[in-house]
Tab-separated table of C-alpha atoms and ligand atoms in Angstrom:
chain	number	residue	atom	x	y	z
A	1	MET	CA	0.559	-9.205	-19.868
A	2	THR	CA	-0.081	-5.991	-18.024
A	3	LEU	CA	-2.306	-3.269	-16.802
A	4	SER	CA	-0.866	-0.179	-18.376
A	5	ILE	CA	-1.686	3.360	-17.361
A	6	GLU	CA	-0.433	6.014	-19.734
A	7	SER	CA	-0.239	9.740	-18.990
A	8	LEU	CA	-3.464	9.643	-17.021
A	9	THR	CA	-4.879	12.927	-15.748
A	10	VAL	CA	-8.097	13.299	-13.760
A	11	LEU	CA	-9.684	16.662	-12.973
A	12	TYR	CA	-12.422	17.704	-10.562
A	13	GLY	CA	-13.320	21.062	-12.083
A	14	ASP	CA	-10.039	23.008	-11.999
A	15	LYS	CA	-8.501	20.695	-9.428
A	16	VAL	CA	-5.892	18.285	-10.810
A	17	ALA	CA	-6.419	15.147	-8.711
A	18	VAL	CA	-4.264	12.810	-10.827
A	19	ASP	CA	-1.475	14.467	-12.736
A	20	ASN	CA	-0.062	12.729	-15.808
A	21	VAL	CA	0.498	9.314	-14.218
A	22	SER	CA	2.073	6.412	-16.089
A	23	LEU	CA	2.383	2.954	-14.524
A	24	ASP	CA	2.608	-0.686	-15.530
A	25	ILE	CA	1.498	-3.619	-13.435
A	26	ALA	CA	2.423	-7.144	-14.471
A	27	VAL	CA	-0.239	-9.843	-14.288
A	28	GLY	CA	-0.140	-11.554	-10.901
A	29	ASP	CA	1.558	-8.607	-9.223
A	30	VAL	CA	0.266	-6.354	-6.472
A	31	LEU	CA	0.941	-2.638	-6.765
A	32	ALA	CA	0.431	-0.558	-3.643
A	33	LEU	CA	-0.351	3.115	-4.134
A	34	VAL	CA	0.750	4.995	-1.059
A	35	GLY	CA	0.884	8.588	0.059
A	36	PRO	CA	-0.799	11.004	2.438
A	37	SER	CA	-4.500	11.776	2.431
A	38	GLY	CA	-5.560	13.884	-0.545
A	39	CYS	CA	-2.632	12.951	-2.829
A	40	GLY	CA	-4.924	11.308	-5.401
A	41	LYS	CA	-4.728	7.584	-4.593
A	42	SER	CA	-8.471	6.932	-4.599
A	43	THR	CA	-8.996	8.997	-7.725
A	44	LEU	CA	-6.339	7.036	-9.602
A	45	LEU	CA	-7.913	3.773	-8.431
A	46	ARG	CA	-11.353	4.998	-9.475
A	47	ALA	CA	-10.031	5.897	-12.916
A	48	ILE	CA	-8.604	2.371	-13.263
A	49	ALA	CA	-12.007	1.008	-12.202
A	50	GLY	CA	-13.851	3.244	-14.669
A	51	LEU	CA	-15.677	5.104	-11.909
A	52	VAL	CA	-14.278	8.485	-12.967
A	53	GLU	CA	-13.588	9.671	-16.472
A	54	PRO	CA	-9.996	10.800	-17.047
A	55	ALA	CA	-9.436	14.149	-18.767
A	56	GLU	CA	-6.402	12.754	-20.546
A	57	GLY	CA	-4.485	9.523	-20.981
A	58	ARG	CA	-5.301	5.844	-21.362
A	59	VAL	CA	-5.870	2.698	-19.350
A	60	GLU	CA	-4.967	-0.533	-21.144
A	61	TRP	CA	-5.540	-4.090	-20.028
A	62	GLN	CA	-3.711	-6.841	-21.908
A	63	GLY	CA	-3.089	-4.424	-24.754
A	64	ARG	CA	-6.749	-3.406	-25.056
A	65	ASP	CA	-7.743	0.226	-24.495
A	66	ILE	CA	-10.357	0.159	-21.714
A	67	THR	CA	-10.276	3.906	-20.905
A	68	HIS	CA	-13.950	4.301	-21.783
A	69	VAL	CA	-15.214	0.793	-21.037
A	70	PRO	CA	-17.878	0.813	-18.278
A	71	THR	CA	-16.855	-0.574	-14.883
A	72	HIS	CA	-19.036	-3.692	-15.071
A	73	GLN	CA	-17.345	-4.738	-18.319
A	74	ARG	CA	-13.782	-4.339	-17.041
A	75	GLY	CA	-13.560	-7.521	-14.980
A	76	VAL	CA	-12.556	-5.609	-11.867
A	77	GLY	CA	-13.349	-6.524	-8.271
A	78	LEU	CA	-13.690	-3.647	-5.833
A	79	MET	CA	-13.157	-3.460	-2.114
A	80	PHE	CA	-13.387	-0.285	-0.071
A	81	GLN	CA	-12.835	0.825	3.505
A	82	ASP	CA	-16.566	1.013	3.914
A	83	HIS	CA	-17.562	-2.544	3.024
A	84	ALA	CA	-21.158	-1.583	2.125
A	85	LEU	CA	-22.589	-5.058	2.642
A	86	PHE	CA	-26.316	-5.660	2.192
A	87	THR	CA	-27.472	-5.743	5.798
A	88	HIS	CA	-30.781	-7.468	5.014
A	89	ARG	CA	-29.042	-10.457	3.376
A	90	ASP	CA	-26.977	-13.184	5.007
A	91	VAL	CA	-23.239	-13.660	4.491
A	92	ALA	CA	-23.623	-16.218	1.685
A	93	ASP	CA	-26.043	-13.996	-0.249
A	94	ASN	CA	-23.658	-11.072	0.057
A	95	ILE	CA	-20.786	-13.109	-1.330
A	96	GLY	CA	-22.894	-14.613	-4.092
A	97	PHE	CA	-24.594	-11.385	-5.117
A	98	GLY	CA	-22.316	-10.587	-8.079
A	99	LEU	CA	-22.506	-14.170	-9.279
A	100	LYS	CA	-26.305	-14.053	-9.166
A	101	MET	CA	-26.274	-10.828	-11.199
A	102	ALA	CA	-23.987	-12.552	-13.692
A	103	GLY	CA	-26.549	-15.350	-14.057
A	104	VAL	CA	-24.666	-18.074	-12.159
A	105	GLY	CA	-27.149	-20.743	-10.974
A	106	ALA	CA	-27.914	-21.448	-7.306
A	107	GLY	CA	-25.935	-24.717	-7.172
A	108	ALA	CA	-22.732	-23.314	-8.652
A	109	ARG	CA	-23.145	-20.203	-6.519
A	110	ALA	CA	-23.359	-22.232	-3.319
A	111	VAL	CA	-20.207	-24.184	-4.210
A	112	ARG	CA	-18.257	-21.040	-5.023
A	113	THR	CA	-19.523	-19.257	-1.893
A	114	GLU	CA	-18.381	-22.165	0.314
A	115	GLU	CA	-14.971	-22.092	-1.360
A	116	LEU	CA	-14.655	-18.354	-0.712
A	117	LEU	CA	-15.743	-18.655	2.922
A	118	VAL	CA	-12.922	-21.144	3.481
A	119	LEU	CA	-10.484	-18.917	1.598
A	120	VAL	CA	-11.173	-15.881	3.803
A	121	GLY	CA	-11.310	-17.893	7.022
A	122	LEU	CA	-15.084	-17.741	7.578
A	123	GLU	CA	-16.058	-21.367	7.143
A	124	GLY	CA	-19.622	-21.921	8.378
A	125	PHE	CA	-20.520	-18.209	8.337
A	126	GLY	CA	-22.786	-18.520	5.247
A	127	PRO	CA	-26.199	-18.392	6.990
A	128	ARG	CA	-25.147	-15.718	9.498
A	129	SER	CA	-26.649	-12.280	9.490
A	130	VAL	CA	-24.304	-9.548	8.273
A	131	GLU	CA	-25.368	-7.255	11.095
A	132	GLY	CA	-23.809	-9.437	13.790
A	133	LEU	CA	-20.338	-9.479	12.231
A	134	SER	CA	-17.289	-7.763	13.688
A	135	GLY	CA	-15.450	-5.179	11.564
A	136	GLY	CA	-12.792	-7.692	10.591
A	137	GLU	CA	-15.341	-10.367	9.663
A	138	ALA	CA	-17.323	-7.877	7.582
A	139	GLN	CA	-14.170	-6.970	5.653
A	140	ARG	CA	-13.499	-10.659	5.032
A	141	VAL	CA	-17.005	-10.959	3.579
A	142	ALA	CA	-16.386	-7.875	1.431
A	143	LEU	CA	-13.155	-9.443	0.201
A	144	ALA	CA	-14.896	-12.727	-0.618
A	145	ARG	CA	-17.604	-10.794	-2.471
A	146	ALA	CA	-14.982	-8.915	-4.513
A	147	LEU	CA	-13.146	-12.157	-5.344
A	148	ALA	CA	-16.281	-14.201	-6.157
A	149	PRO	CA	-16.418	-13.525	-9.917
A	150	GLU	CA	-12.652	-14.181	-10.203
A	151	PRO	CA	-11.860	-10.634	-11.294
A	152	ALA	CA	-8.890	-10.172	-13.595
A	153	LEU	CA	-7.998	-7.153	-11.515
A	154	LEU	CA	-8.746	-6.548	-7.844
A	155	LEU	CA	-8.852	-2.928	-6.686
A	156	LEU	CA	-8.683	-2.248	-2.962
A	157	ASP	CA	-9.034	1.197	-1.396
A	158	GLU	CA	-7.839	1.322	2.223
A	159	PRO	CA	-9.617	-1.987	2.925
A	160	LEU	CA	-8.236	-2.248	6.460
A	161	ALA	CA	-8.423	1.402	7.523
A	162	SER	CA	-11.569	1.009	9.616
A	163	LEU	CA	-10.146	-1.844	11.709
A	164	ASP	CA	-8.263	-1.651	14.999
A	165	ARG	CA	-4.508	-2.092	14.873
A	166	ALA	CA	-4.347	-5.763	15.869
A	167	ARG	CA	-7.055	-6.753	13.392
A	168	ARG	CA	-5.399	-4.652	10.681
A	169	ILE	CA	-2.039	-6.373	11.078
A	170	GLU	CA	-3.659	-9.812	11.136
A	171	LEU	CA	-5.759	-9.201	8.020
A	172	ASN	CA	-2.860	-7.518	6.239
A	173	ILE	CA	-0.737	-10.656	6.625
A	174	GLU	CA	-3.586	-12.873	5.476
A	175	LEU	CA	-4.379	-10.651	2.541
A	176	ALA	CA	-0.735	-10.721	1.450
A	177	ARG	CA	-0.721	-14.529	1.557
A	178	LEU	CA	-4.040	-14.813	-0.225
A	179	LEU	CA	-3.194	-12.422	-3.066
A	180	ARG	CA	0.039	-14.307	-3.653
A	181	GLU	CA	-1.641	-17.697	-3.516
A	182	LEU	CA	-4.305	-16.633	-6.016
A	183	GLU	CA	-1.706	-14.854	-8.165
A	184	GLN	CA	-4.216	-12.047	-8.110
A	185	THR	CA	-3.343	-8.905	-10.036
A	186	ALA	CA	-4.254	-6.065	-7.709
A	187	VAL	CA	-3.896	-2.383	-6.966
A	188	TYR	CA	-3.937	-1.667	-3.245
A	189	VAL	CA	-4.413	1.873	-1.963
A	190	THR	CA	-3.237	2.758	1.524
A	191	HIS	CA	-1.737	5.655	3.457
A	192	ASP	CA	0.109	3.121	5.633
A	193	GLN	CA	3.672	2.441	4.534
A	194	ASP	CA	4.031	-0.772	6.592
A	195	GLU	CA	0.845	-2.191	5.135
A	196	ALA	CA	2.028	-1.432	1.602
A	197	PHE	CA	5.516	-2.809	2.103
A	198	SER	CA	4.297	-6.083	3.543
A	199	LEU	CA	2.028	-7.041	0.662
A	200	ALA	CA	3.162	-5.275	-2.501
A	201	ASP	CA	5.459	-6.442	-5.268
A	202	ASP	CA	5.756	-2.790	-6.257
A	203	VAL	CA	5.035	0.397	-4.387
A	204	GLY	CA	4.052	3.667	-6.054
A	205	VAL	CA	4.530	6.696	-3.819
A	206	MET	CA	2.142	9.533	-4.696
A	207	HIS	CA	2.395	13.236	-3.990
A	208	GLN	CA	0.003	15.922	-5.229
A	209	GLY	CA	-1.485	13.766	-7.960
A	210	GLN	CA	1.820	12.445	-9.249
A	211	VAL	CA	3.505	9.104	-8.743
A	212	LEU	CA	6.980	10.201	-7.670
A	213	ARG	CA	8.619	6.815	-7.351
A	214	VAL	CA	7.684	3.265	-8.322
A	215	GLY	CA	9.688	0.200	-7.463
A	216	SER	CA	9.945	-2.845	-5.259
A	217	PRO	CA	9.687	-2.055	-1.528
A	218	GLY	CA	13.410	-2.779	-1.194
A	219	ASP	CA	14.404	-0.482	-4.052
A	220	VAL	CA	12.196	2.370	-2.845
A	221	TRP	CA	13.526	1.967	0.699
A	222	ARG	CA	17.173	1.876	-0.405
A	223	ASP	CA	16.865	4.559	-3.062
A	224	PRO	CA	13.825	6.790	-2.487
A	225	GLN	CA	15.260	9.483	-4.799
A	226	PHE	CA	13.045	12.274	-3.454
A	227	GLU	CA	12.932	13.732	0.028
A	228	ILE	CA	9.170	13.250	0.302
A	229	VAL	CA	9.548	9.577	-0.567
A	230	ALA	CA	12.472	9.187	1.834
A	231	ARG	CA	10.418	10.657	4.669
A	232	PHE	CA	7.468	8.505	3.728
A	233	VAL	CA	9.520	5.309	4.060
A	234	GLY	CA	10.865	6.524	7.402
A	235	HIS	CA	14.200	8.137	6.535
A	236	GLU	CA	13.562	11.416	8.343
A	237	ALA	CA	17.114	12.738	8.558
A	238	MET	CA	18.786	14.503	5.623
A	239	ILE	CA	22.403	15.633	5.340
A	240	GLU	CA	24.426	17.690	2.875
A	241	ARG	CA	27.756	16.358	1.615
A	242	ASP	CA	29.896	17.832	-1.138
A	243	GLY	CA	27.002	20.013	-2.211
A	244	GLN	CA	24.623	17.043	-2.512
A	245	ARG	CA	21.702	16.014	-0.393
A	246	PHE	CA	21.298	12.558	1.135
A	247	ALA	CA	18.713	10.771	3.233
A	248	VAL	CA	20.303	8.964	6.173
A	249	ARG	CA	19.144	5.366	5.984
A	250	PRO	CA	19.170	3.461	9.304
A	251	ASP	CA	21.554	0.902	7.811
A	252	ALA	CA	24.036	3.681	6.985
A	253	VAL	CA	24.536	4.572	10.652
A	254	SER	CA	26.351	2.507	13.238
A	255	ILE	CA	27.599	3.011	16.751
A	256	ALA	CA	31.416	2.843	16.692
A	257	THR	CA	34.002	4.066	19.195
A	258	SER	CA	36.023	5.473	16.296
A	259	GLY	CA	32.946	7.224	14.785
A	260	GLU	CA	33.407	10.760	13.500
A	261	LEU	CA	30.033	11.978	14.813
A	262	VAL	CA	28.524	12.321	18.265
A	263	GLY	CA	24.884	11.999	19.237
A	264	ARG	CA	22.606	11.511	22.211
A	265	VAL	CA	20.346	8.462	22.353
A	266	LYS	CA	16.702	9.525	22.477
A	267	THR	CA	14.831	6.232	22.356
A	268	CYS	CA	15.713	2.569	22.306
A	269	ALA	CA	12.994	0.083	21.359
A	270	PHE	CA	13.287	-3.699	21.488
A	271	GLN	CA	12.384	-5.300	18.155
A	272	GLY	CA	12.897	-8.989	18.729
A	273	ASP	CA	16.321	-9.606	17.233
A	274	ARG	CA	17.564	-6.028	17.456
A	275	TYR	CA	16.968	-2.585	18.944
A	276	ALA	CA	15.660	0.404	16.993
A	277	LEU	CA	17.337	3.567	18.207
A	278	THR	CA	16.685	7.222	17.550
A	279	ILE	CA	19.634	9.473	18.160
A	280	ASP	CA	19.825	13.262	18.236
A	281	VAL	CA	22.581	14.368	15.916
A	282	ASP	CA	22.832	18.066	15.069
A	283	GLY	CA	19.259	18.527	16.175
A	284	GLY	CA	17.784	15.999	13.753
A	285	PRO	CA	16.776	12.500	14.889
A	286	TRP	CA	18.679	9.682	13.171
A	287	ARG	CA	17.373	6.154	13.206
A	288	LEU	CA	19.517	3.070	13.368
A	289	PHE	CA	19.430	-0.560	14.382
A	290	HIS	CA	21.738	-1.961	17.016
A	291	SER	CA	22.335	-5.422	18.458
A	292	VAL	CA	22.251	-4.394	22.139
A	293	ALA	CA	20.204	-1.936	24.188
A	294	VAL	CA	21.604	1.555	24.788
A	295	GLU	CA	20.326	3.684	27.646
A	296	PRO	CA	18.398	6.779	26.464
A	297	GLY	CA	20.351	9.912	27.364
A	298	SER	CA	23.775	8.354	26.744
A	299	MET	CA	26.203	9.921	24.305
A	300	VAL	CA	27.467	7.670	21.515
A	301	ARG	CA	29.924	7.964	18.651
A	302	LEU	CA	28.529	7.200	15.233
A	303	SER	CA	30.002	6.378	11.899
A	304	LEU	CA	28.323	6.684	8.523
A	305	ASP	CA	28.693	4.308	5.611
A	306	PRO	CA	28.621	6.685	2.616
A	307	THR	CA	27.636	3.875	0.243
A	308	ARG	CA	24.362	3.496	2.150
A	309	LEU	CA	23.309	7.119	2.056
A	310	ALA	CA	20.414	7.690	-0.340
A	311	ARG	CA	21.018	10.480	-2.850
A	312	ILE	CA	18.114	12.901	-2.952
A	313	THR	CA	17.118	14.977	-5.976
A	314	ASP	CA	14.702	17.879	-6.095
A	315	ILE	CA	11.209	17.215	-7.406
B	401	ADP	P1	-6.582	10.207	-1.485
B	401	ADP	O1	-7.364	8.996	-1.820
B	401	ADP	O2	-5.112	10.056	-1.719
B	401	ADP	O3	-6.853	10.699	-0.090
B	401	ADP	P2	-8.343	11.532	-3.386
B	401	ADP	O4	-8.097	10.857	-4.679
B	401	ADP	O5	-9.546	11.144	-2.643
B	401	ADP	O6	-7.032	11.392	-2.469
B	401	ADP	O7	-8.402	13.099	-3.613
B	401	ADP	C1	-7.442	13.792	-4.394
B	401	ADP	C2	-7.828	15.256	-4.427
B	401	ADP	O8	-9.042	15.440	-5.138
B	401	ADP	C3	-8.043	15.869	-3.054
B	401	ADP	O9	-7.580	17.192	-3.073
B	401	ADP	C4	-9.544	15.822	-2.881
B	401	ADP	O10	-9.983	16.856	-2.049
B	401	ADP	C5	-10.042	16.023	-4.301
B	401	ADP	N1	-11.302	15.328	-4.562
B	401	ADP	C6	-11.555	14.016	-4.345
B	401	ADP	N2	-12.804	13.686	-4.727
B	401	ADP	C7	-13.373	14.821	-5.197
B	401	ADP	C8	-14.651	15.157	-5.747
B	401	ADP	N3	-15.594	14.235	-5.901
B	401	ADP	N4	-14.867	16.448	-6.108
B	401	ADP	C9	-13.904	17.383	-5.986
B	401	ADP	N5	-12.677	17.133	-5.479
B	401	ADP	C10	-12.405	15.888	-5.087
B	402	MG	MG1	-8.620	7.856	-0.592
């Protein structure tokens, strides 16, 4: 029923790269591991893949201890930022490579490769040379290659990081749709909060080797629990009230003539059906959403909904 990670610790010499992490991922779900560079995301993913040996803890798949099972026997598909395609083979051969290694015959391989090309939006690309592909196309091929053997678990490490912004957003949306459609169990590593939130069922926010907070994107956004997590999801402003610390969520702040606080509008950005504002209050920038544009520089009164402040605890 799940991928279960129990008290996993990974060391590089004296360096603790993954620090006593426990996580469960339900079959068919996508977990995004997020956090700044160096926090241990890739190392945790590599431990799940069997590419690094943990110092302590266990990895279980469907109740079976796979902590020491070699990567090629784990049924995992891997996709990295650097797609590492075979440049001397065509697209179809790249996609079918794992199947060939697994002894799948040429006929069945061709059928499956065609199916995958359609799935990743590269119909007709089979005979093309890999060297002529754009970055986005190459990542689609890498994705098809990872999916070819129908892995029980797909592991993706910053798969879109090398692409330009437009391509990244486009592929992110497609990847989200595809993973859902395939009901693919997956762990998706990224430093990009938006990317994680748009495709994950659960998000795990990492900091210095630990997973500080796991939950649905909505739960983590509403109740980040720790200041680092709050900042990571975009709640930059913190306030003290009655001796407690709170992150100021954008939905806790509204512009109201009767508001008890005063601030100066810094920026006002159109977002389709609303405006995203940043407002200087007591030095710190507060974010909020508003239905009409407000001129930067203007003073506004603000009110806070205390039920929408996110209580912050120390790590
Ligand atoms: P992330 O993927 O979140 O950027 P990593 O898992 O790559 O983080 O790295 C976690 C920590 O372990 C970092 O401090 C990094 O410098 C260190 N590290 C990563 N790989 C190695 C390695 N092969 N040898 C020694 N230290 C490493
Ligand atoms: Mg990494």
